[in-house]
Tab-separated table of C-alpha atoms in Angstrom:
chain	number	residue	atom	x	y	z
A	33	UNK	CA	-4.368	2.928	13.248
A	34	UNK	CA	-2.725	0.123	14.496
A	35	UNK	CA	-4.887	-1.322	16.599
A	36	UNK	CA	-7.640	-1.492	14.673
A	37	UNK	CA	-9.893	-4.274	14.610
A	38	UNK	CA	-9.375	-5.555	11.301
A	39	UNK	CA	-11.457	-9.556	12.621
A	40	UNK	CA	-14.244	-9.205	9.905
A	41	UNK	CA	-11.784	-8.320	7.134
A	42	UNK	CA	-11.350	-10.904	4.098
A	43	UNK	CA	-7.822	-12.069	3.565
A	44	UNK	CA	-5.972	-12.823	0.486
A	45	UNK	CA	-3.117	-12.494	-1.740
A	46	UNK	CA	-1.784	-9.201	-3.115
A	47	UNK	CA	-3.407	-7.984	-6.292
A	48	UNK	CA	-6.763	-6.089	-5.645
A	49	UNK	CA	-8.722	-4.354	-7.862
A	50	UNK	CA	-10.836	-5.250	-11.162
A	51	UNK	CA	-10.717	-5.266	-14.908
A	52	UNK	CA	-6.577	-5.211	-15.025
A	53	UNK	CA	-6.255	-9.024	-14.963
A	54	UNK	CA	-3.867	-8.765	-12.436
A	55	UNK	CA	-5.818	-8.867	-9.665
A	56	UNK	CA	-6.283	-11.736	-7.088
A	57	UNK	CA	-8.906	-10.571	-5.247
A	58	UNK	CA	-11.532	-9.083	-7.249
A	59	UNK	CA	-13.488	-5.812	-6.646
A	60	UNK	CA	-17.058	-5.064	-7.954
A	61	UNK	CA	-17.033	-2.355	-11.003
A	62	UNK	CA	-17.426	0.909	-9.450
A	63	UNK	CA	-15.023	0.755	-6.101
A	64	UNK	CA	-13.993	3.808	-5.176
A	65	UNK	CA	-11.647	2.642	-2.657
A	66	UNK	CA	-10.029	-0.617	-1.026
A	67	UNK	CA	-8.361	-0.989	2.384
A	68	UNK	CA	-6.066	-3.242	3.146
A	69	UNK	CA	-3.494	-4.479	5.702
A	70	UNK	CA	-0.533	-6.798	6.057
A	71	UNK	CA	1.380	-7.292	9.322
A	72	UNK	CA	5.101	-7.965	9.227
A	73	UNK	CA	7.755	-8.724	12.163
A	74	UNK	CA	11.013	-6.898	12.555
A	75	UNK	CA	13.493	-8.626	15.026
A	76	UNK	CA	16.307	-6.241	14.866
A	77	UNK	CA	15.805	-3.075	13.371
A	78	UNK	CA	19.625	-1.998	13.124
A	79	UNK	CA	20.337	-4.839	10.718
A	80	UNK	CA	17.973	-2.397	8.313
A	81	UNK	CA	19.845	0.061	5.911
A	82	UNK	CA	17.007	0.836	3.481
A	83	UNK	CA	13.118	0.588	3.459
A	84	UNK	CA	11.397	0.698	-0.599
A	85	UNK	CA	7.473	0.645	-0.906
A	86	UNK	CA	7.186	-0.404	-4.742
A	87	UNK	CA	3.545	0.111	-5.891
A	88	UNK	CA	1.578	-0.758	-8.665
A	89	UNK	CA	-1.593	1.410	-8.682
A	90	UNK	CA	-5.040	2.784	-10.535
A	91	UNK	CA	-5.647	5.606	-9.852
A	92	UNK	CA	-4.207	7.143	-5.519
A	93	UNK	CA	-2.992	5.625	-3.246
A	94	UNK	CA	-1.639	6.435	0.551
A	95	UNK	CA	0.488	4.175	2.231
A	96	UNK	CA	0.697	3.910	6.231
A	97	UNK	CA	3.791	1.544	8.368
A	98	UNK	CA	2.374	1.662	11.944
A	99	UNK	CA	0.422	4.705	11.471
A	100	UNK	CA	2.393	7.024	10.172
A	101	UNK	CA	2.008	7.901	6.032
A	102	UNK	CA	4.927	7.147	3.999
A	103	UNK	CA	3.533	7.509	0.537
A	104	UNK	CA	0.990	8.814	-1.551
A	105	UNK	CA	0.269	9.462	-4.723
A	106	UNK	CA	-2.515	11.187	-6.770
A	107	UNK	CA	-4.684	11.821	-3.859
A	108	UNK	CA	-5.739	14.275	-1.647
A	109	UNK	CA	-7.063	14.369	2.484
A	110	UNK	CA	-5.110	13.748	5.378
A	111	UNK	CA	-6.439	10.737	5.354
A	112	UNK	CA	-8.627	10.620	2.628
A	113	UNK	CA	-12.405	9.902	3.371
A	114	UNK	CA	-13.336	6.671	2.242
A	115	UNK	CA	-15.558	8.255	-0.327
A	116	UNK	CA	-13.001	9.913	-2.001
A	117	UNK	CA	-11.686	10.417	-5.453
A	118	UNK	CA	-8.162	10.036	-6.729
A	119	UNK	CA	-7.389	13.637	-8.501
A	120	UNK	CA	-6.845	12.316	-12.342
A	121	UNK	CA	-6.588	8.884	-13.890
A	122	UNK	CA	-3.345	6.827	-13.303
A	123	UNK	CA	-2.854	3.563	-14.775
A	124	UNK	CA	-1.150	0.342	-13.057
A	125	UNK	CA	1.750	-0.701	-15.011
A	126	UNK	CA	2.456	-4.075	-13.880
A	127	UNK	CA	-0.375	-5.838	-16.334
A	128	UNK	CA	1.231	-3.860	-19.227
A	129	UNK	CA	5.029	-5.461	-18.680
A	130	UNK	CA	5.758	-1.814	-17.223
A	131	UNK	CA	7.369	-1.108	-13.140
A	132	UNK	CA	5.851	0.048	-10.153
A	133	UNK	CA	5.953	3.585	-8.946
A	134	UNK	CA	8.877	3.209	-6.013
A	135	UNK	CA	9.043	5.077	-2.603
A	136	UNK	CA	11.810	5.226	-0.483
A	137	UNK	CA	11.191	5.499	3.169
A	138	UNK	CA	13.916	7.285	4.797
A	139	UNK	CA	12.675	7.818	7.956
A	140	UNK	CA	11.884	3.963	8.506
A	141	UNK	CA	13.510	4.052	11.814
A	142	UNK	CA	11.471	6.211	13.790
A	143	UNK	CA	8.759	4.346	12.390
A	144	UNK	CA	9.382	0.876	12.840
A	145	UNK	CA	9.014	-0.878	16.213
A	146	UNK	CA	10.955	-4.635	16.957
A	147	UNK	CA	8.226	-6.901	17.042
A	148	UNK	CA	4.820	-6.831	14.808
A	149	UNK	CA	5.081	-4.100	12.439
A	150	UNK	CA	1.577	-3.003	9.584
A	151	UNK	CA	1.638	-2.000	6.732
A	152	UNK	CA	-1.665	-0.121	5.933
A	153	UNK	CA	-2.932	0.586	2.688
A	154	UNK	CA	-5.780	2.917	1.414
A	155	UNK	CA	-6.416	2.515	-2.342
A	156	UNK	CA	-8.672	4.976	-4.569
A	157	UNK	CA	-9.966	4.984	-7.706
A	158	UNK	CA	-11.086	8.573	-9.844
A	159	UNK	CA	-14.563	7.395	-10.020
A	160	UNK	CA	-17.373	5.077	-9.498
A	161	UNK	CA	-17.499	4.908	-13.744
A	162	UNK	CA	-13.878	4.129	-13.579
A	163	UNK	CA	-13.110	0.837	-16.033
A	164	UNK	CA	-10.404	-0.422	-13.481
A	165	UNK	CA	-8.785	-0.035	-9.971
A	166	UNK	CA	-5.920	-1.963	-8.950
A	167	UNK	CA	-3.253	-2.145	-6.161
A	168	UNK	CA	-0.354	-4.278	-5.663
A	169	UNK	CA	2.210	-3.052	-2.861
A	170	UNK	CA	6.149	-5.264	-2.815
A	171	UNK	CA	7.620	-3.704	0.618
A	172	UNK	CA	11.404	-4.511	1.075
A	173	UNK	CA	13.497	-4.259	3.417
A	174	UNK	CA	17.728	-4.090	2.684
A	175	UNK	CA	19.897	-5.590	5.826
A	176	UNK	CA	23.639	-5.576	6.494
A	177	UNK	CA	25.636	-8.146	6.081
A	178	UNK	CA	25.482	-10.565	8.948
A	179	UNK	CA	28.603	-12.620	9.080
């Protein structure tokens, strides 16, 4: 949802979750899932030839730009409840000197809009006994050349 009134929200920098030491904003032991948002601006949307979602992530994820999904991984619901439970175990990589899962977006541009863009975020972990969560998005955009 784009709209959504996201006012009583905490902000901070990417890296959420616990236990991976990779995380800047920490989580208590036991979260089964973290929300989160990040607003970008677009000023020409032609200029864009490719749209990657790289994510690092324990245990599901699904990914939203402006409301509509454009990844998931290891989760089920459309959208999940809040409440739920990623289907196995699935460990970040990042904190380990491995890569993030990446996602191409090929249908970026009937998603995008010119002008303030979200990215939305719904992390889960497999369960409330679970010794980590953790979820750090990198979304990139690839322009033409402008001479």
């Amino acid at each position: 949802m784009i709209n959504y009134n996201d006012n009583s929200w905490l902000e901070g920098s990417s890296g959420f979750g616990y236990s991976d030491g990779d995380d800047n904003n920490i989580f208590l032991n036991g979260t089964l899932s973290v929300f989160i948002r990040k607003d970008f601006t677009i000023s020409n949307i032609n200029n864009i030839v490719s749209l990657i979602l790289d994510i690092d992530y324990d245990d599901g994820f699904v990914a939203y730009i402006n409301g509509f999904e454009v990844a998931r991984a290891n989760i089920n619901g459309s959208p999940p409840a809040y409440n739920a439970t990623a289907n196995t175990d699935h460990e970040a990589q990042i904190y380990s000197g491995g890569y993030p899962d990446r996602f191409v977006i090929d249908n970026f541009q009937n998603i995008l809009i010119e002008g303030t863009n979200t990215l939305s975020i719904q992390a889960h972990n497999v369960s409330d006994t679970s010794s980590d969560l953790s979820i750090i998005p990198f979304l990139t955009a690839l322009f033409t050349q402008i001479l």
